[in-house]
Amino acid sequence: MTDDHESPLPDEDTERDTLTMGLGLDEPGQPATPAAQPGSQASSSGDDGYRVLARKYRPQTFAELIGQDAMIQTLANAIERDRIAHAFLMTGVRGVGKTSTARLIAKSLNCVGADGQGGPTITPCGQCEPCIAITEGRHIDVVEMDAASHTGVDDVREIIEAVRYAAVSARYKIYIIDEVHMLSKNAFNALLKTLEEPPAHVKFIFATTEIDKVPVTVLSRCQRFDLRRIPTELLARHFGKVAEAEGVEVEDEALTVIARAAEGSARDGLSLLDQAIAHGEDKVSADAIRKMLGLADRGRTQRVLDAVIAGDVPGLLGQLDETHSLGIDPAALMRGLMESVHAISRAKAGGVGDILRSEEDRAAASAHAEKLGWPQLHMLWQLMLKGLSDLQVAPDPREALDMALLRLVHAAGMPDPGAVIDALSQGRSVPARALSPGETPGDNGAEAPDARQAAAPQSEEKAALPADFQAFIAALDDAGNHAIAVELHDKVGLVEYAPPKLSLQPRAPLDGNFSRDLATKAKAATGENWEIVLAESGGEPTLREQEQMAEAKAREDILAHPMVKAVTSTFPDAALETVKSKGS
């Protein structure tokens, strides 16, 4: 094989034509327009026309590449110490700067400085011929290939043949292969040897969104950089600078909504900003962005969820018929309901509300969070997840949606399994289902919403107060206050239970803040302000003592039974191990 340095240089026009035809690049003489940056004037001519923001504000230096500081620092150190890898692999979600980074690396390695005497640098000058030519997409030694449309061995073979020749005018001949995971298995195998031992004047830069589809043999030959999703705050600031450069007024909240919807992608966010500017008027508002993104229709999803939680079957079926007539996809509606349940759960856990939701949606989520317990939320989520999978296999998705949501109506009012077990263990009765907000014990869950709203709020509050001391303890336990419920059961005797007044006699040491904590948690569990009085005498035995006395009495009665006496007389070593009450 002829040594690279002794290989004759091919004619420049011949190599350009070969690579252009083989790799599907733009025709010679058709360079791309340089991108403008926030605060700078975009170059324009009569033939350019309008350029979308994602192209107009493509980063032209590493300083303009946002959110990838770790990668930039690594590249800067490698260039400074002359430890430049022969192959780079950029991976990450769409729009985080993989291709832009590849082009910036090409400029950094081939920049010669304004005086023509410079070397590789992390801050290319942008003024020398290599920088300008790479920016305009016309440099003969920087070849970009789209692997999505050039997947075969023949396309890779052209690269293998071309790398034998030295660069025409640049320091390095650079091959940028986008979406490299689309190459066929044979194409990857054909590239392996050249990729592992390329000539000194050749650098490979790969970009992919699906790193798991790239063979391990290729990964092991590349220096890998994982480009991170860009944080929402950083994206919002960047979009603000772009809007200012474009002379458009955009609300701060609108910028945050766009950044949140972009999911870490600068390109997606700039496309949304472009659309918002065209969609809006003089000022782009957050509400306009939500409407543009279709988030305003969440009000319909919220009404469906309200009907499910309230147990309003006729109202729910009416809402479902309306959504079907509007052509809303059943799976999309189910996913929207799951998003709402997730928002309610975050609100209950004290999380910050999703900026993509309107203020009304966030207020509704907070209201539901106060009414629903964790077991109900977990049950709703699991049943919705099951319903979504049913939609994908059902012959008629609409019927599957109806059945899944009717199942949710039934499950939304079911009592907490933990409360059922606790009630059974204490010998208390368990209702067949928990009452929905506004429902009375005689309701069957099918009355119209207006009839529920007609009930006086005062009556609802009084009906919600526990009937006796044991029910009061159970209400606290159901609300997640297990520790204080145990103390009420084991350490205090009841003096008087007259809701909302409760008098107790301590039978064991209690915390100094016991009364205040109990009043606070009782209000949260029942919605009523309670007066807690600790008396020095007059209290009944604790509930635990009462249970122990009842068990001892039952044991005595059993041992006194003639049949048991006959057994113990015949078998003196026999012992009564466990006493179970009726129904347990």
XYZ file of C-alpha atoms in Angstrom:
584
model
C 0.000 0.000 0.000
C 1.295 3.455 -0.851
C 2.112 5.611 2.142
C -0.363 8.402 2.769
C 2.238 11.134 2.566
C 3.464 9.828 -0.782
C 0.010 9.429 -2.286
C -0.600 11.812 -5.142
C -3.278 14.362 -4.422
C -6.384 13.906 -6.559
C -7.756 16.713 -8.583
C -9.859 18.899 -6.271
C -12.862 19.057 -8.581
C -12.762 15.292 -9.147
C -12.849 14.473 -5.408
C -15.565 17.025 -4.777
C -17.751 15.543 -7.537
C -17.164 11.991 -6.288
C -18.125 12.761 -2.710
C -21.043 14.937 -3.728
C -22.633 12.270 -5.901
C -21.843 9.395 -3.544
C -22.910 11.005 -0.256
C -25.870 13.034 -1.442
C -24.466 16.454 -0.433
C -25.575 19.774 -1.832
C -24.289 20.686 -5.254
C -21.034 22.640 -5.379
C -21.517 26.342 -5.384
C -24.645 26.205 -3.178
C -23.354 27.045 0.312
C -25.616 27.383 3.299
C -26.143 30.813 4.778
C -24.196 31.462 7.995
C -26.344 31.390 11.102
C -27.002 34.527 13.090
C -26.770 34.697 16.850
C -28.887 36.477 19.441
C -27.944 40.097 19.383
C -26.277 39.961 15.982
C -27.680 40.915 12.617
C -28.658 37.976 10.454
C -27.110 38.093 7.032
C -29.788 38.286 4.422
C -30.011 38.801 0.742
C -32.826 38.876 -1.698
C -32.472 35.144 -2.398
C -32.293 33.918 1.191
C -35.941 34.292 2.169
C -37.104 33.610 5.709
C -35.050 31.220 7.824
C -36.587 29.503 10.793
C -35.178 30.373 14.203
C -33.669 26.917 14.709
C -31.372 27.520 11.712
C -30.918 31.248 12.166
C -29.632 30.865 15.719
C -27.557 27.706 15.332
C -24.437 27.983 17.559
C -21.325 29.117 15.703
C -18.905 28.901 18.653
C -18.643 26.670 21.707
C -19.490 29.725 23.834
C -22.910 29.825 22.166
C -23.559 26.104 22.758
C -25.726 25.995 25.884
C -26.033 23.282 28.497
C -22.967 21.184 27.550
C -20.215 22.664 29.716
C -18.673 19.321 30.715
C -18.184 18.241 27.114
C -16.728 21.622 26.116
C -14.238 21.479 28.988
C -13.129 17.979 27.977
C -12.628 19.009 24.350
C -10.743 22.148 25.394
C -8.331 20.119 27.523
C -7.819 17.558 24.747
C -7.008 20.231 22.171
C -4.736 22.148 24.545
C -2.754 19.006 25.416
C -2.744 17.684 21.841
C -4.656 14.544 22.867
C -7.247 14.691 20.111
C -9.099 11.417 19.514
C -9.440 10.045 15.981
C -13.185 9.392 16.378
C -15.921 11.106 18.386
C -19.455 9.906 19.092
C -22.146 12.419 20.084
C -25.318 10.999 21.593
C -28.392 12.571 23.135
C -32.026 13.416 22.459
C -32.975 15.450 19.432
C -32.130 19.125 19.412
C -29.426 19.245 22.110
C -26.634 20.155 19.674
C -25.072 16.937 18.352
C -24.640 18.052 14.735
C -23.791 21.606 15.783
C -21.081 20.222 18.075
C -19.698 18.097 15.248
C -19.370 21.161 13.014
C -17.794 23.178 15.818
C -15.219 20.413 16.361
C -14.462 20.493 12.628
C -13.865 24.250 12.806
C -11.788 23.950 15.979
C -9.470 21.338 14.437
C -9.041 23.142 11.095
C -8.925 26.793 12.197
C -5.694 28.561 11.169
C -6.446 31.905 12.797
C -6.945 35.318 11.268
C -3.202 35.497 10.440
C -3.130 31.995 8.956
C -0.591 30.738 11.525
C -2.860 29.316 14.211
C -3.392 25.714 15.291
C -6.289 23.690 16.704
C -8.224 25.735 19.254
C -11.447 25.482 21.248
C -12.217 29.070 20.189
C -12.071 29.125 16.354
C -11.674 32.601 14.925
C -14.541 32.415 12.447
C -12.591 34.634 10.060
C -10.121 32.335 8.343
C -11.003 30.513 5.144
C -11.498 27.072 6.787
C -13.874 28.547 9.411
C -15.895 30.443 6.830
C -16.046 27.504 4.423
C -17.134 25.055 7.161
C -19.770 27.503 8.395
C -21.137 27.858 4.879
C -21.080 24.080 4.350
C -18.744 24.181 1.338
C -15.405 22.959 2.697
C -14.169 20.084 0.565
C -12.403 18.347 3.471
C -15.405 18.354 5.836
C -17.879 15.801 4.540
C -21.324 15.311 6.098
C -23.290 12.130 5.432
C -26.834 11.306 6.473
C -26.745 7.632 7.463
C -30.533 7.453 7.340
C -30.443 7.674 3.539
C -26.987 6.110 3.014
C -27.123 2.887 4.978
C -25.271 0.409 2.798
C -21.770 -0.928 2.341
C -21.293 0.997 -0.909
C -21.733 4.326 0.885
C -19.152 3.359 3.514
C -16.808 2.006 0.834
C -16.594 5.485 -0.715
C -15.407 6.832 2.628
C -12.857 4.032 3.006
C -11.455 4.777 -0.440
C -11.351 8.532 0.142
C -9.536 8.449 3.499
C -6.368 7.193 1.784
C -5.848 10.622 0.275
C -4.550 13.573 2.273
C -6.727 16.607 2.943
C -6.866 19.066 0.056
C -6.635 22.347 1.967
C -7.378 21.680 5.624
C -5.349 20.308 8.491
C -7.727 17.344 8.923
C -10.147 15.583 6.636
C -13.304 15.198 8.749
C -16.282 12.891 8.170
C -19.472 13.742 10.019
C -22.010 10.896 9.911
C -25.412 11.845 11.330
C -27.836 9.221 12.681
C -25.031 6.677 12.503
C -27.200 3.989 14.117
C -29.062 3.703 10.790
C -26.068 2.093 9.079
C -26.533 -1.572 8.264
C -24.634 -4.286 10.095
C -22.431 -4.909 7.050
C -21.717 -1.196 6.704
C -20.582 -1.025 10.332
C -18.351 -4.063 9.841
C -16.807 -2.548 6.732
C -15.994 0.640 8.661
C -14.435 -1.017 11.702
C -10.832 -1.410 10.531
C -10.610 2.106 9.111
C -12.284 3.490 12.227
C -9.773 1.807 14.524
C -6.643 2.817 12.586
C -7.452 5.793 10.391
C -4.700 7.885 8.745
C -3.367 10.704 10.903
C -5.092 13.347 8.787
C -8.611 11.843 9.188
C -11.143 12.380 11.990
C -14.569 10.771 12.317
C -17.469 12.405 14.149
C -20.668 10.393 14.627
C -24.028 11.605 15.925
C -26.956 9.458 17.052
C -30.151 9.617 19.082
C -30.246 5.837 19.675
C -26.919 4.846 21.164
C -28.151 1.355 22.029
C -28.363 0.518 18.300
C -24.704 1.292 17.695
C -22.529 -1.874 17.862
C -20.226 -2.173 20.863
C -17.309 -2.675 18.467
C -17.930 0.840 17.136
C -18.456 2.381 20.575
C -15.126 0.988 21.781
C -13.306 2.816 18.970
C -14.812 6.245 19.694
C -14.538 8.916 22.346
C -18.136 9.202 23.518
C -19.912 12.365 24.654
C -23.405 12.181 26.127
C -25.083 15.524 25.490
C -27.534 16.256 28.272
C -31.029 17.635 28.053
C -30.794 21.395 28.456
C -32.336 22.603 31.757
C -35.642 24.461 31.504
C -34.269 27.622 33.134
C -31.350 27.777 30.698
C -33.632 27.233 27.712
C -36.032 29.944 28.878
C -33.184 32.479 29.143
C -31.912 31.486 25.699
C -35.370 31.838 24.152
C -35.693 35.228 25.820
C -32.509 36.427 24.124
C -33.743 35.106 20.779
C -37.100 36.870 21.219
C -35.305 40.091 22.100
C -33.108 39.781 19.013
C -36.220 39.233 16.904
C -37.904 42.278 18.429
C -40.802 40.238 19.846
C -42.248 40.694 23.339
C -42.822 37.358 25.084
C -44.058 36.896 28.650
C -41.592 35.269 31.047
C -44.159 32.589 31.866
C -44.643 31.935 28.135
C -40.888 31.393 27.743
C -40.989 28.909 30.629
C -43.962 27.080 29.088
C -42.104 26.773 25.768
C -38.939 25.593 27.507
C -40.900 23.021 29.508
C -42.694 21.756 26.396
C -39.356 21.489 24.540
C -38.245 18.758 26.989
C -34.591 19.790 26.954
C -34.325 20.339 23.185
C -33.166 23.747 21.983
C -34.286 23.048 18.420
C -37.782 21.950 19.492
C -38.103 25.021 21.681
C -37.021 27.399 18.919
C -39.522 25.766 16.567
C -42.268 26.299 19.171
C -41.150 29.913 19.666
C -41.234 30.406 15.905
C -44.761 29.050 15.806
C -45.824 31.150 18.793
C -44.562 34.350 17.180
C -46.540 33.540 14.031
C -49.573 32.485 16.110
C -49.623 35.460 18.453
C -50.078 39.193 18.054
C -47.919 41.977 19.476
C -47.159 40.047 22.657
C -46.877 36.291 23.130
C -48.694 35.191 26.305
C -48.544 31.964 28.285
C -52.251 31.294 27.698
C -51.746 31.670 23.946
C -48.882 29.144 24.096
C -51.011 26.639 26.008
C -53.826 27.055 23.496
C -51.385 26.651 20.618
C -50.013 23.447 22.148
C -53.507 22.064 22.648
C -53.174 22.234 26.427
C -56.306 24.342 26.753
C -58.386 21.238 26.059
C -57.250 19.861 29.412
C -60.409 21.412 30.813
C -62.394 18.656 29.115
C -60.111 16.005 30.613
C -60.568 17.651 34.007
C -64.357 17.430 33.696
C -64.130 13.714 32.918
C -61.911 13.179 35.961
C -64.288 15.200 38.148
C -67.153 12.934 37.081
C -65.077 9.834 37.878
C -64.136 11.041 41.362
C -67.675 12.229 42.146
C -69.164 8.902 41.045
C -71.389 10.749 38.540
C -72.044 7.954 36.009
C -74.590 9.823 33.800
C -72.333 12.869 33.684
C -69.314 10.726 32.842
C -71.075 8.970 29.973
C -72.252 12.328 28.643
C -68.690 13.656 28.688
C -67.418 10.533 26.911
C -70.077 10.832 24.205
C -69.065 14.446 23.656
C -65.367 13.643 23.396
C -66.164 10.896 20.888
C -68.228 13.273 18.748
C -65.287 15.711 18.739
C -62.980 12.967 17.458
C -60.717 12.843 20.535
C -58.604 9.696 20.557
C -59.573 7.422 23.509
C -55.919 6.653 24.262
C -55.098 10.386 24.276
C -57.939 11.010 26.737
C -56.704 8.223 29.015
C -53.160 9.620 28.928
C -54.579 13.043 29.790
C -56.401 11.549 32.787
C -53.155 9.918 33.925
C -51.383 13.279 33.657
C -54.100 14.806 35.838
C -53.768 12.069 38.481
C -49.994 12.598 38.409
C -50.528 16.349 38.931
C -52.864 15.635 41.881
C -50.289 13.286 43.422
C -47.528 15.892 43.058
C -49.768 18.507 44.666
C -50.546 16.149 47.563
C -46.823 15.494 48.041
C -46.130 19.236 48.104
C -44.485 19.382 44.682
C -44.437 22.452 42.451
C -47.264 22.583 39.913
C -46.535 21.908 36.260
C -46.045 25.193 34.398
C -47.652 23.626 31.323
C -50.949 23.626 33.224
C -53.057 26.722 33.639
C -53.675 28.276 37.034
C -57.195 26.789 37.051
C -55.827 23.279 36.409
C -53.301 23.627 39.208
C -55.997 24.859 41.594
C -58.203 21.888 40.670
C -55.305 19.497 41.290
C -54.734 21.017 44.741
C -58.446 20.718 45.580
C -58.522 17.035 44.610
C -55.309 16.438 46.544
C -57.024 17.565 49.739
C -59.977 15.187 49.220
C -58.258 12.036 47.933
C -56.015 9.789 49.987
C -52.861 8.100 48.786
C -54.475 4.655 48.462
C -57.168 6.089 46.175
C -54.620 7.920 44.021
C -52.455 4.821 43.673
C -55.518 2.753 42.799
C -56.659 5.277 40.170
C -53.200 5.330 38.598
C -52.905 1.558 38.408
C -56.398 1.151 36.955
C -55.732 3.868 34.377
C -52.483 2.181 33.420
C -54.370 -1.089 32.999
C -57.082 0.708 31.020
C -54.500 2.212 28.667
C -53.119 -1.237 27.879
C -56.694 -2.505 27.319
C -57.262 0.261 24.770
C -54.350 -0.995 22.684
C -55.745 -4.517 22.323
C -59.515 -3.927 22.403
C -61.462 -4.321 19.124
C -63.277 -1.035 19.824
C -61.145 1.500 21.780
C -64.208 3.600 22.599
C -65.950 0.702 24.328
C -62.739 -0.131 26.183
C -62.508 3.486 27.382
C -66.102 3.443 28.656
C -65.552 0.209 30.547
C -62.219 1.343 31.999
C -63.681 4.615 33.316
C -66.776 2.899 34.712
C -64.370 0.608 36.570
C -62.647 3.760 37.863
C -65.967 5.165 39.130
C -66.495 1.985 41.118
C -62.942 1.951 42.457
C -62.795 5.657 43.348
C -65.282 5.166 46.180
C -63.879 1.941 47.559
C -62.511 2.142 51.119
C -58.826 2.032 51.842
C -57.757 -1.628 52.206
C -55.605 -0.662 55.185
C -58.606 0.921 56.880
C -60.658 -2.219 56.228
C -58.031 -4.446 57.858
C -57.728 -2.059 60.803
C -61.508 -1.950 61.273
C -61.780 -5.726 61.170
C -58.970 -6.132 63.667
C -60.756 -3.772 66.083
C -64.177 -5.352 65.575
C -65.691 -2.263 63.905
C -68.086 -2.388 60.972
C -66.727 -1.602 57.525
C -68.827 0.256 54.904
C -69.188 -1.384 51.512
C -67.714 1.713 49.897
C -66.361 5.059 50.962
C -68.608 8.041 50.300
C -67.613 10.433 47.544
C -67.434 14.160 48.342
C -70.984 15.418 48.871
C -72.559 11.908 48.934
C -74.882 10.812 51.750
C -75.119 7.246 53.061
C -78.348 6.625 51.111
C -76.849 7.588 47.733
C -76.085 5.008 45.086
C -73.502 7.151 43.289
C -75.713 7.828 40.253
C -77.514 11.077 41.115
C -76.924 14.256 39.110
C -74.156 16.645 40.204
C -76.660 19.456 40.861
C -78.447 17.387 43.496
C -75.152 16.833 45.315
C -74.256 20.499 45.203
C -77.661 21.403 46.687
C -76.689 19.891 50.051
C -75.739 22.497 52.646
C -71.993 22.647 53.375
C -72.699 22.674 57.094
C -74.604 19.409 56.905
C -71.782 17.788 54.946
C -69.259 18.772 57.608
C -71.396 17.450 60.462
C -72.089 14.225 58.603
C -68.361 13.777 58.129
C -67.551 13.906 61.852
C -66.761 10.466 63.342
C -69.639 8.884 65.207
C -67.600 7.708 68.210
C -64.112 7.699 69.672
C -63.052 4.571 67.787
C -64.248 6.077 64.490
C -62.296 9.248 65.373
C -59.100 7.215 65.794
C -59.792 5.375 62.528
C -60.233 8.707 60.697
C -56.841 9.884 61.930
C -55.242 6.591 60.895
C -56.827 6.738 57.433
C -55.405 10.254 57.013
C -51.883 8.912 57.555
C -51.495 9.801 61.243
C -50.741 6.290 62.431
C -48.447 7.250 65.325
C -50.931 9.514 67.081
C -53.734 7.008 66.406
C -51.708 4.362 68.265
C -51.199 6.728 71.192
C -54.953 7.405 71.383
C -55.605 3.671 71.329
C -52.967 2.642 73.862
C -52.207 5.605 76.168
C -55.376 7.610 76.918
C -58.767 6.936 78.436
C -61.905 8.607 77.093
C -63.581 11.104 79.424
C -66.057 12.655 76.996
C -66.569 12.459 73.244
C -68.802 15.374 72.115
C -67.643 16.412 68.623
C -65.909 18.704 68.105
C -64.849 18.482 71.764
C -62.741 15.626 73.075
C -61.779 15.088 76.736
C -59.080 12.540 77.534
C -57.219 11.250 80.612
C -53.580 10.303 79.942
C -52.756 6.771 81.184
C -49.104 6.945 80.062
C -46.578 9.756 79.474
C -47.408 11.894 76.413
C -45.435 14.458 74.444
C -45.780 18.058 75.606
C -47.278 19.086 72.247
C -49.753 16.195 72.190
C -52.902 18.338 72.474
C -51.795 20.816 69.796
C -50.663 18.086 67.402
C -53.888 16.142 67.906
C -56.036 19.234 67.237
C -54.092 20.025 64.044
C -54.290 16.494 62.680
C -57.932 16.094 63.683
C -58.827 19.215 61.706
C -56.941 17.930 58.663
C -58.687 14.562 58.914
C -62.258 15.784 59.570
C -62.335 19.404 58.409
C -63.501 20.642 61.838
C -61.732 22.627 64.571
C -61.452 20.373 67.633
C -61.131 21.319 71.305
C -58.785 18.875 73.058
C -58.965 18.698 76.891
C -56.608 16.571 79.017
C -58.289 15.681 82.321
C -56.621 14.320 85.470
C -59.377 11.780 86.239
C -62.660 10.341 85.068
C -61.346 8.498 82.059
C -62.338 5.046 80.916
C -59.714 2.346 80.468
C -57.725 2.715 77.259
C -59.043 0.911 74.219
C -56.113 -1.461 74.471
C -56.971 -2.240 78.102
C -60.596 -2.787 77.123
C -59.530 -5.231 74.419
C -57.278 -7.084 76.862
C -60.086 -7.280 79.442
C -62.519 -8.532 76.790
C -60.045 -11.209 75.742
C -59.460 -12.253 79.368
C -63.229 -12.453 79.951
C -63.664 -14.548 76.796
C -60.853 -16.843 77.956
C -62.489 -17.300 81.353
C -65.857 -18.056 79.752
C -64.302 -20.643 77.454
C -62.386 -22.349 80.252
C -65.560 -22.424 82.351
C -67.486 -24.223 79.610
C -68.312 -27.851 80.705
C -66.930 -29.369 77.537
C -63.647 -27.492 77.894
C -63.467 -28.464 81.550
C -63.869 -32.086 80.561
C -61.017 -31.778 78.064
C -58.673 -30.092 80.543
C -59.502 -32.688 83.172
C -58.698 -35.517 80.792
C -55.618 -33.784 79.382
C -54.003 -31.754 82.177
C -51.254 -30.461 79.885
C -53.743 -28.947 77.421
C -53.663 -25.151 77.161
C -55.855 -22.536 75.484
C -53.571 -20.750 73.013
C -55.741 -18.247 71.105
C -59.152 -16.711 71.598
C -60.916 -15.390 68.484
C -64.022 -13.275 68.579
C -67.031 -14.076 66.444
C -66.641 -13.104 62.810
C -62.845 -12.760 62.993
